[in-house]
Amino acid sequence: MTENIAHLYSAPLTGPQVALAEPATGATLAELRLAAAADVAAAAEAAAAAQAAWAATPFDQRAAVMRRAAELLRERGDTFNRWNVRECGSILPKAEWELNASYEQLHNAAGLIAQPHGHIMPSSVPGRTNLWSRVPIGVVGIIAPWNYPLLLAMRSLAPALALGNAVLLKPALQGSVCGGLLLAELFRDAGLPAGVLSVLPGEADVGDAIVRDAHVGMISFTGSTAVGKRIGELCGGMLKKVALELGGNNAFIVLEDADIEAAASHGAWGAFLHQGQICMQAGRHLVHEAVAAQYAEALARHAKALRVGNPDTETVHLGPLINAQQRAKVGGIVSDTLARGASLLAGGKGEGLFYEATVLGGVTPDMPAFIDEIFGPVAPITAFAGDDALVALVNSSPYGLSAAIHTRDLARGLELAQRLKTGMVHINDQTVNAEFNVPFGGMGASGNGGRFGGPVNAEEFTQSQWVSMVSRPAAYPF
């Protein structure tokens, strides 16, 4: 049954209307009205007009809006979760985790407002006081992806709003309700003033209009490296601040002294959670040659135990891939890799948008499953002989988001971690990790050095200003 979502829009949009389909069944969930370029311009102008008053609102009142939004999010959890499951193919435990993480993000943002946001700096000029502080950027554009639509919108949205900015949010088309329109309603009901947040569903043209709008002073983008590079080019040309969190082809490393059963469990979670559609997915399983066969057998056993199906009507471990394009990409990479000599140890098939948890053995560095970011439930296993060869394999990828190392020797694990060109390394854990008080981000093709989380949010979503003052003007020689 198609749901009426017209009441979720804060303002009428003038773009085309499209059917929002359920990946698991193909059924139409809702008729989604998209934004047009004129809607982006109007929203940006309204945001710029509303932002100054919002920034001038006492910090405790802004914090109260964040806390009220958090409580409303929890109260409306069933609605958010239902849309996340049906709209994005999430299994319910993943949707529930995402909701709880977003709740935590809101409370973290509320606390962030009360922290010091500047310093009194010393001066070499007698009688001068230097005040260095963080001030809002103004209007922030957020372009969020479909895989974790709620959380990956909220991790930028909550601190940006809390710190006194107005926001234009463009959710991914598949994710426009749970990661967009429901958030617009949530913040309206929490007391956010009109104009401070506009949600603008749409395709790439809407994102492009947000990036190019002169009222927008910063872009926060989470998505593919190819699109991120283009956004970075545009923002650079406009001297506009940009935070990019992009793709990954993350190394899951198993040393010869590892607990193989524990490593296989972690490897399965990192590779197959949310059908592998996670930027931190364990995309390359690099295993010491002495234990490669043992690990491959254990990982294949874990993969074969995972049930695939409709997460809205069944209890499953894996739901559908997001769309036919992604399904074709995953199947193509697996087929090409097998044709080049890899072996199929588990999975490798599926019906419709469903695809089984897949394990590939004997993968070499020249095969597509090693080179490409798959973004699907596929675990390629590559054997290595020693630590130097391992480091070379990891760093051969242009991506540098996350990595994991399994070893009983923590000193060796730490030494290896420091040699890897990756923004995050988890020893005796898996690659899909996030703690929201710890800065998160990648290196290389996985980002531009921007970070999300904890104290760095106060830097990412503000700019600095120096104000100096003296009680009496000095006499200058001119």
Coordinates of C-alpha atoms in Angstrom, one line a residue:
M1 CA 0.0 0.0 0.0
T2 CA 1.4 3.4 -1.0
E3 CA 1.8 5.8 2.0
N4 CA 0.9 9.5 1.9
I5 CA 4.0 11.4 2.9
A6 CA 2.9 14.9 1.8
H7 CA 2.6 16.1 5.5
L8 CA 6.3 15.5 6.0
Y9 CA 7.3 18.3 3.7
S10 CA 8.0 21.7 5.3
A11 CA 7.4 23.5 2.0
P12 CA 6.0 22.5 -1.3
L13 CA 8.6 21.4 -3.9
T14 CA 8.3 21.9 -7.6
G15 CA 10.4 19.0 -9.0
P16 CA 9.1 15.8 -10.6
Q17 CA 7.2 13.2 -8.6
V18 CA 8.8 9.7 -8.6
A19 CA 7.8 6.3 -7.1
L20 CA 9.8 5.3 -4.1
A21 CA 10.3 1.5 -4.5
E22 CA 10.9 -1.1 -1.8
P23 CA 14.1 -3.0 -2.8
A24 CA 12.9 -6.3 -1.4
T25 CA 9.6 -6.5 -3.4
G26 CA 9.7 -3.7 -6.0
A27 CA 6.4 -2.3 -4.5
T28 CA 5.9 1.4 -4.5
L29 CA 6.2 2.7 -0.9
A30 CA 5.3 6.3 -1.6
E31 CA 5.1 9.0 -4.2
L32 CA 8.1 11.2 -3.6
R33 CA 8.1 14.9 -4.7
L34 CA 11.7 16.0 -5.6
A35 CA 13.2 19.4 -5.3
A36 CA 14.1 21.6 -8.3
A37 CA 16.9 24.1 -8.7
A38 CA 14.5 26.9 -7.8
D39 CA 13.6 25.1 -4.6
V40 CA 17.2 24.9 -3.6
A41 CA 17.7 28.6 -4.3
A42 CA 14.7 29.5 -2.2
A43 CA 15.7 27.2 0.7
A44 CA 19.2 28.6 0.7
E45 CA 18.0 32.2 0.8
A46 CA 15.6 31.3 3.6
A47 CA 18.4 29.5 5.5
A48 CA 20.7 32.5 5.2
A49 CA 18.0 34.8 6.5
A50 CA 17.1 32.5 9.5
Q51 CA 20.7 31.6 10.5
A52 CA 21.7 34.7 12.3
A53 CA 18.8 34.6 14.8
W54 CA 19.4 30.9 15.3
A55 CA 23.1 31.4 16.0
A56 CA 22.2 34.3 18.5
T57 CA 19.8 31.9 20.4
P58 CA 21.3 31.2 23.8
F59 CA 23.3 28.0 23.8
D60 CA 21.1 26.3 26.4
Q61 CA 18.0 26.9 24.2
R62 CA 19.7 25.4 21.2
A63 CA 20.8 22.5 23.4
A64 CA 17.2 22.0 24.5
V65 CA 16.1 21.7 20.8
M66 CA 18.7 19.0 20.3
R67 CA 17.6 17.1 23.4
R68 CA 13.9 17.4 22.5
A69 CA 14.7 16.1 19.0
A70 CA 16.5 13.1 20.6
E71 CA 13.5 12.2 22.8
L72 CA 11.1 12.5 19.8
L73 CA 13.4 10.3 17.8
R74 CA 13.2 7.6 20.4
E75 CA 9.4 8.0 20.7
R76 CA 9.1 7.7 16.9
G77 CA 11.6 4.9 16.6
D78 CA 9.2 2.4 15.2
T79 CA 8.3 4.7 12.3
F80 CA 12.0 5.5 11.5
N81 CA 12.9 1.8 11.8
R82 CA 10.0 0.7 9.6
W83 CA 11.0 3.1 6.8
N84 CA 14.7 2.1 7.1
V85 CA 13.8 -1.6 6.7
R86 CA 11.4 -1.1 3.8
E87 CA 13.1 1.8 2.1
C88 CA 16.8 0.8 2.4
G89 CA 16.7 -3.0 2.8
S90 CA 18.0 -2.8 6.4
I91 CA 17.5 -5.7 8.8
L92 CA 15.7 -4.6 11.9
P93 CA 18.7 -4.9 14.3
K94 CA 20.8 -2.7 11.9
A95 CA 18.0 -0.1 11.8
E96 CA 17.6 -0.1 15.6
W97 CA 21.4 0.4 16.0
E98 CA 21.3 3.3 13.6
L99 CA 18.4 4.9 15.5
N100 CA 20.2 4.5 18.8
A101 CA 23.4 5.9 17.3
S102 CA 21.5 8.9 16.0
Y103 CA 19.9 9.5 19.4
E104 CA 23.5 9.5 20.8
Q105 CA 24.6 12.0 18.2
L106 CA 21.9 14.4 19.2
H107 CA 22.8 14.3 22.9
N108 CA 26.5 14.7 22.0
A109 CA 25.6 17.8 19.9
A110 CA 23.6 19.2 22.8
G111 CA 26.7 18.8 25.1
L112 CA 29.0 20.2 22.5
I113 CA 27.4 23.6 22.5
A114 CA 28.3 24.1 26.2
Q115 CA 32.0 23.4 25.6
P116 CA 34.6 26.3 25.3
H117 CA 34.9 27.4 21.7
G118 CA 37.9 29.7 21.8
H119 CA 40.9 30.9 23.7
I120 CA 42.4 34.1 25.1
M121 CA 45.8 34.2 23.3
P122 CA 48.8 36.1 24.6
S123 CA 49.9 39.3 22.9
S124 CA 53.2 41.1 22.4
V125 CA 51.4 44.4 22.3
P126 CA 51.0 45.9 25.8
G127 CA 47.4 46.2 26.9
R128 CA 46.0 44.1 24.0
T129 CA 43.7 41.2 24.5
N130 CA 43.4 38.6 21.8
L131 CA 40.2 36.5 21.6
W132 CA 40.3 33.6 19.2
S133 CA 37.0 31.8 18.8
R134 CA 35.0 29.4 16.6
V135 CA 31.9 31.0 14.9
P136 CA 29.2 29.4 12.7
I137 CA 29.9 29.0 9.0
G138 CA 26.4 30.1 8.1
V139 CA 24.6 27.7 5.8
V140 CA 25.9 24.1 5.6
G141 CA 24.9 21.8 2.8
I142 CA 24.7 18.1 3.8
I143 CA 24.6 15.4 1.1
A144 CA 24.0 12.0 2.7
P145 CA 24.0 8.4 1.3
W146 CA 21.4 5.6 1.3
N147 CA 23.2 2.9 3.2
Y148 CA 22.9 4.5 6.7
P149 CA 20.6 7.3 5.8
L150 CA 19.6 8.3 9.2
L151 CA 22.9 8.2 11.0
L152 CA 25.0 9.6 8.2
A153 CA 22.7 12.6 7.9
M154 CA 22.5 13.0 11.7
R155 CA 26.3 12.9 12.3
S156 CA 26.6 16.2 10.3
L157 CA 23.1 17.6 10.9
A158 CA 23.2 17.6 14.7
P159 CA 26.5 19.3 15.3
A160 CA 26.0 21.8 12.4
L161 CA 22.6 22.9 13.8
A162 CA 23.8 22.9 17.4
L163 CA 26.8 25.1 16.6
G164 CA 24.5 27.8 15.1
N165 CA 24.4 27.0 11.4
A166 CA 21.4 26.6 9.1
V167 CA 21.3 23.4 7.0
L168 CA 20.2 22.3 3.6
L169 CA 20.0 18.5 3.7
K170 CA 19.8 16.4 0.5
P171 CA 19.2 12.8 1.4
A172 CA 19.8 10.0 -1.1
L173 CA 16.8 9.3 -3.2
Q174 CA 16.5 5.8 -1.6
G175 CA 16.5 7.1 2.0
S176 CA 14.6 10.3 1.5
V177 CA 12.0 9.4 4.1
C178 CA 13.9 7.9 7.0
G179 CA 17.0 10.0 6.3
G180 CA 15.3 13.2 5.3
L181 CA 11.6 14.0 5.5
L182 CA 11.1 12.4 8.9
L183 CA 14.0 14.4 10.2
A184 CA 12.4 17.7 8.9
E185 CA 9.3 16.8 10.8
L186 CA 11.3 15.8 13.9
F187 CA 13.2 19.1 14.2
R188 CA 10.0 21.1 13.5
D189 CA 8.3 19.4 16.3
A190 CA 11.4 19.9 18.5
G191 CA 11.2 23.6 18.1
L192 CA 13.7 24.4 15.5
P193 CA 12.8 27.8 13.9
A194 CA 11.4 27.8 10.3
G195 CA 14.0 28.1 7.6
V196 CA 16.9 26.8 9.7
L197 CA 16.6 23.3 8.2
S198 CA 15.3 22.4 4.7
V199 CA 15.2 18.9 3.4
L200 CA 15.6 18.7 -0.4
P201 CA 15.1 15.2 -1.9
G202 CA 16.5 14.8 -5.4
E203 CA 19.0 13.4 -7.8
A204 CA 22.5 14.7 -8.6
D205 CA 21.2 17.9 -10.0
V206 CA 19.9 18.9 -6.6
G207 CA 23.2 18.2 -4.9
D208 CA 25.0 20.1 -7.6
A209 CA 22.7 23.1 -7.0
I210 CA 23.4 23.0 -3.2
V211 CA 27.1 22.9 -3.8
R212 CA 27.1 25.8 -6.2
D213 CA 24.7 28.1 -4.2
A214 CA 26.5 31.2 -3.0
H215 CA 24.6 31.2 0.3
V216 CA 26.1 27.8 1.2
G217 CA 29.4 28.1 3.0
M218 CA 30.3 24.4 3.6
I219 CA 29.5 21.0 2.1
S220 CA 29.5 17.8 4.1
F221 CA 29.4 14.9 1.7
T222 CA 29.4 11.2 2.4
G223 CA 29.4 8.9 -0.7
S224 CA 31.5 7.6 -3.6
T225 CA 35.0 8.8 -4.2
A226 CA 34.2 9.8 -7.8
V227 CA 31.4 12.1 -6.8
G228 CA 33.4 13.4 -3.8
K229 CA 36.3 14.4 -6.1
R230 CA 33.9 16.4 -8.2
I231 CA 32.4 18.1 -5.2
G232 CA 35.9 18.9 -3.9
E233 CA 36.8 20.5 -7.2
L234 CA 33.7 22.7 -7.2
C235 CA 34.2 23.7 -3.6
G236 CA 37.8 24.5 -4.2
G237 CA 37.0 26.7 -7.1
M238 CA 34.5 28.6 -4.9
L239 CA 36.8 28.7 -1.8
K240 CA 34.1 26.8 0.1
K241 CA 34.9 24.5 3.0
V242 CA 34.2 20.8 2.3
A243 CA 34.3 17.6 4.4
L244 CA 34.4 14.5 2.3
E245 CA 34.0 10.9 3.7
L246 CA 34.3 8.7 0.7
G247 CA 34.7 5.0 -0.3
G248 CA 36.9 2.3 1.1
N249 CA 38.4 -1.1 0.2
N250 CA 39.3 -2.0 3.7
A251 CA 41.8 -4.6 4.8
F252 CA 40.9 -7.3 7.3
I253 CA 44.2 -8.8 8.3
V254 CA 44.7 -12.2 9.9
L255 CA 48.2 -13.0 11.2
E256 CA 49.5 -16.5 11.7
D257 CA 49.1 -16.3 15.5
A258 CA 45.4 -15.2 15.4
D259 CA 42.4 -16.9 17.0
I260 CA 41.0 -18.2 13.7
E261 CA 37.5 -18.8 14.8
A262 CA 37.2 -15.3 16.4
A263 CA 38.8 -13.8 13.2
A264 CA 36.3 -15.6 11.0
S265 CA 33.4 -14.3 13.1
H266 CA 34.7 -10.8 12.9
G267 CA 35.5 -11.1 9.2
A268 CA 31.9 -12.3 8.5
W269 CA 30.4 -9.4 10.4
G270 CA 32.7 -6.9 8.7
A271 CA 32.1 -8.3 5.2
F272 CA 28.4 -9.1 5.3
L273 CA 26.7 -6.7 7.6
H274 CA 24.0 -4.7 5.7
Q275 CA 24.8 -6.8 2.6
G276 CA 28.3 -5.4 2.6
Q277 CA 26.9 -1.9 1.7
I278 CA 29.1 0.0 4.1
C279 CA 32.1 2.2 3.4
M280 CA 34.0 0.4 6.2
Q281 CA 33.2 -3.1 4.9
A282 CA 35.9 -5.7 5.2
G283 CA 36.6 -5.7 1.5
R284 CA 40.0 -7.5 1.4
H285 CA 40.7 -10.4 3.7
L286 CA 44.5 -10.6 3.9
V287 CA 45.5 -13.8 5.6
H288 CA 48.9 -15.2 6.4
E289 CA 49.7 -18.1 4.1
A290 CA 50.2 -20.4 7.1
V291 CA 46.5 -20.1 8.2
A292 CA 44.8 -19.1 4.9
A293 CA 43.2 -22.4 4.3
Q294 CA 41.9 -22.7 7.9
Y295 CA 40.5 -19.1 7.8
A296 CA 38.9 -19.7 4.4
E297 CA 37.1 -22.8 5.7
A298 CA 35.9 -21.0 8.8
L299 CA 34.7 -17.9 7.0
A300 CA 32.9 -20.0 4.3
R301 CA 31.1 -21.8 7.1
H302 CA 30.0 -18.6 8.7
A303 CA 28.8 -17.3 5.3
K304 CA 26.7 -20.4 4.5
A305 CA 24.9 -20.0 7.8
L306 CA 23.6 -16.5 7.0
R307 CA 20.0 -16.3 5.7
V308 CA 19.0 -14.0 3.0
G309 CA 15.4 -12.6 2.5
N310 CA 12.9 -9.8 3.0
P311 CA 13.7 -8.1 6.3
D312 CA 10.2 -6.7 6.5
T313 CA 8.5 -10.1 6.6
E314 CA 11.2 -12.5 7.7
T315 CA 14.0 -12.8 10.3
V316 CA 17.1 -12.7 8.1
H317 CA 20.7 -11.8 8.3
L318 CA 20.9 -10.1 4.9
G319 CA 18.3 -8.1 3.1
P320 CA 18.3 -7.0 -0.6
L321 CA 20.9 -4.9 -2.3
I322 CA 19.7 -1.4 -2.9
N323 CA 19.0 -1.5 -6.6
A324 CA 19.6 -3.4 -9.9
Q325 CA 22.7 -1.4 -10.7
Q326 CA 24.4 -2.4 -7.5
R327 CA 23.3 -6.0 -8.0
A328 CA 24.8 -6.1 -11.4
K329 CA 28.0 -4.6 -10.2
V330 CA 28.4 -7.1 -7.4
G331 CA 27.6 -10.1 -9.7
G332 CA 30.0 -8.7 -12.3
I333 CA 32.9 -8.4 -10.0
V334 CA 32.4 -11.9 -8.7
S335 CA 32.1 -13.4 -12.1
D336 CA 35.2 -11.6 -13.5
T337 CA 37.2 -12.6 -10.4
L338 CA 36.2 -16.3 -10.8
A339 CA 37.1 -16.1 -14.5
R340 CA 40.6 -15.0 -13.6
G341 CA 41.2 -18.0 -11.4
A342 CA 39.7 -17.4 -8.0
S343 CA 37.7 -20.1 -6.3
L344 CA 34.1 -19.9 -5.0
L345 CA 33.9 -21.1 -1.4
A346 CA 30.4 -19.9 -0.5
G347 CA 27.5 -18.0 -2.1
G348 CA 28.0 -16.4 -5.5
K349 CA 24.3 -16.3 -6.4
G350 CA 20.9 -14.8 -5.6
E351 CA 17.5 -14.0 -7.0
G352 CA 16.3 -10.4 -7.8
L353 CA 18.2 -7.9 -5.6
F354 CA 19.1 -10.6 -3.1
Y355 CA 22.6 -11.9 -3.1
E356 CA 24.1 -14.6 -0.8
A357 CA 27.1 -14.0 1.5
T358 CA 30.0 -14.9 -0.8
V359 CA 33.5 -16.0 -0.1
L360 CA 36.2 -16.1 -2.7
G361 CA 39.5 -17.9 -2.2
G362 CA 42.8 -17.6 -4.1
V363 CA 42.3 -13.9 -4.9
T364 CA 45.4 -12.1 -6.2
P365 CA 46.1 -8.4 -6.3
D366 CA 45.3 -8.1 -10.1
M367 CA 41.7 -9.4 -9.7
P368 CA 38.7 -7.1 -9.6
A369 CA 37.6 -8.3 -6.2
F370 CA 40.9 -7.1 -4.7
I371 CA 41.1 -3.8 -6.6
D372 CA 37.5 -2.6 -6.6
E373 CA 35.2 -1.4 -3.8
I374 CA 32.6 -4.0 -4.1
F375 CA 29.9 -2.6 -1.8
G376 CA 28.2 -6.0 -1.6
P377 CA 28.3 -9.2 0.5
V378 CA 31.6 -10.5 -0.9
A379 CA 34.7 -11.5 1.1
P380 CA 37.8 -12.0 -1.2
I381 CA 40.7 -13.9 0.5
T382 CA 44.3 -13.1 -0.4
A383 CA 47.3 -14.9 1.2
F384 CA 50.5 -13.1 2.1
A385 CA 53.9 -14.3 3.3
G386 CA 55.3 -11.7 5.7
D387 CA 54.8 -8.3 7.3
D388 CA 56.5 -6.3 4.6
A389 CA 54.4 -8.0 1.9
L390 CA 51.3 -7.4 3.9
V391 CA 52.0 -3.7 4.3
A392 CA 52.6 -3.4 0.6
L393 CA 49.3 -5.1 -0.2
V394 CA 47.3 -2.9 2.2
N395 CA 48.9 0.3 0.9
S396 CA 48.6 -0.7 -2.7
S397 CA 45.0 0.5 -2.6
P398 CA 44.3 4.2 -3.1
Y399 CA 41.7 3.9 -0.4
G400 CA 42.6 4.4 3.3
L401 CA 39.5 4.4 5.4
S402 CA 39.5 1.4 7.9
A403 CA 41.5 -1.7 8.7
A404 CA 41.6 -4.5 11.2
I405 CA 44.4 -6.7 12.4
H406 CA 43.9 -10.1 14.3
T407 CA 46.9 -11.2 16.3
R408 CA 47.8 -12.3 19.8
D409 CA 50.9 -10.1 19.7
L410 CA 49.5 -6.6 20.5
A411 CA 52.9 -4.9 20.1
R412 CA 53.2 -6.4 16.6
G413 CA 49.7 -5.3 15.8
L414 CA 50.4 -1.8 16.9
E415 CA 53.7 -1.6 14.9
L416 CA 51.8 -2.8 11.8
A417 CA 49.0 -0.4 12.4
Q418 CA 51.4 2.5 12.3
R419 CA 52.7 1.5 8.9
L420 CA 49.2 1.4 7.3
K421 CA 48.0 4.4 5.3
T422 CA 44.5 4.2 6.7
G423 CA 42.5 6.6 9.0
M424 CA 41.4 3.9 11.4
V425 CA 42.9 0.6 12.5
H426 CA 41.2 -1.9 14.9
I427 CA 43.4 -4.6 16.5
N428 CA 41.5 -7.8 17.3
D429 CA 38.3 -6.3 16.0
Q430 CA 36.6 -5.7 12.7
T431 CA 36.6 -2.8 10.3
V432 CA 33.0 -1.6 10.8
N433 CA 33.6 0.5 13.9
A434 CA 32.4 3.9 15.1
E435 CA 32.6 5.5 18.5
F436 CA 31.0 9.0 18.3
N437 CA 33.4 10.6 20.8
V438 CA 36.4 9.6 18.6
P439 CA 37.2 11.4 15.3
F440 CA 36.3 9.4 12.3
G441 CA 37.6 9.6 8.8
G442 CA 40.0 8.3 6.1
M443 CA 43.1 8.9 4.1
G444 CA 43.9 8.9 0.4
A445 CA 40.9 8.3 -1.8
S446 CA 38.7 7.8 1.3
G447 CA 38.5 11.5 2.2
N448 CA 40.1 14.9 2.2
G449 CA 41.2 14.9 5.8
G450 CA 37.8 15.9 7.2
R451 CA 36.8 14.2 10.4
F452 CA 33.5 13.6 12.2
G453 CA 32.9 13.0 15.9
G454 CA 33.8 14.2 19.3
P455 CA 35.8 17.4 19.7
V456 CA 36.5 17.8 16.0
N457 CA 32.9 18.6 15.2
A458 CA 33.4 22.0 16.8
E459 CA 36.2 22.6 14.2
E460 CA 34.5 21.0 11.1
F461 CA 31.2 22.9 11.4
T462 CA 32.6 26.3 12.4
Q463 CA 35.3 28.8 11.2
S464 CA 37.7 30.7 13.4
Q465 CA 37.7 34.4 14.1
W466 CA 40.3 36.6 15.8
V467 CA 39.2 39.7 17.7
S468 CA 41.7 41.9 19.4
M469 CA 41.0 44.8 21.7
V470 CA 42.9 47.5 23.6
S471 CA 41.4 49.9 26.2
R472 CA 43.1 52.9 24.5
P473 CA 44.2 53.3 20.9
A474 CA 47.9 53.3 20.4
A475 CA 49.7 56.1 18.6
Y476 CA 51.1 55.0 15.2
P477 CA 53.9 57.0 13.4
F478 CA 51.8 57.7 10.2

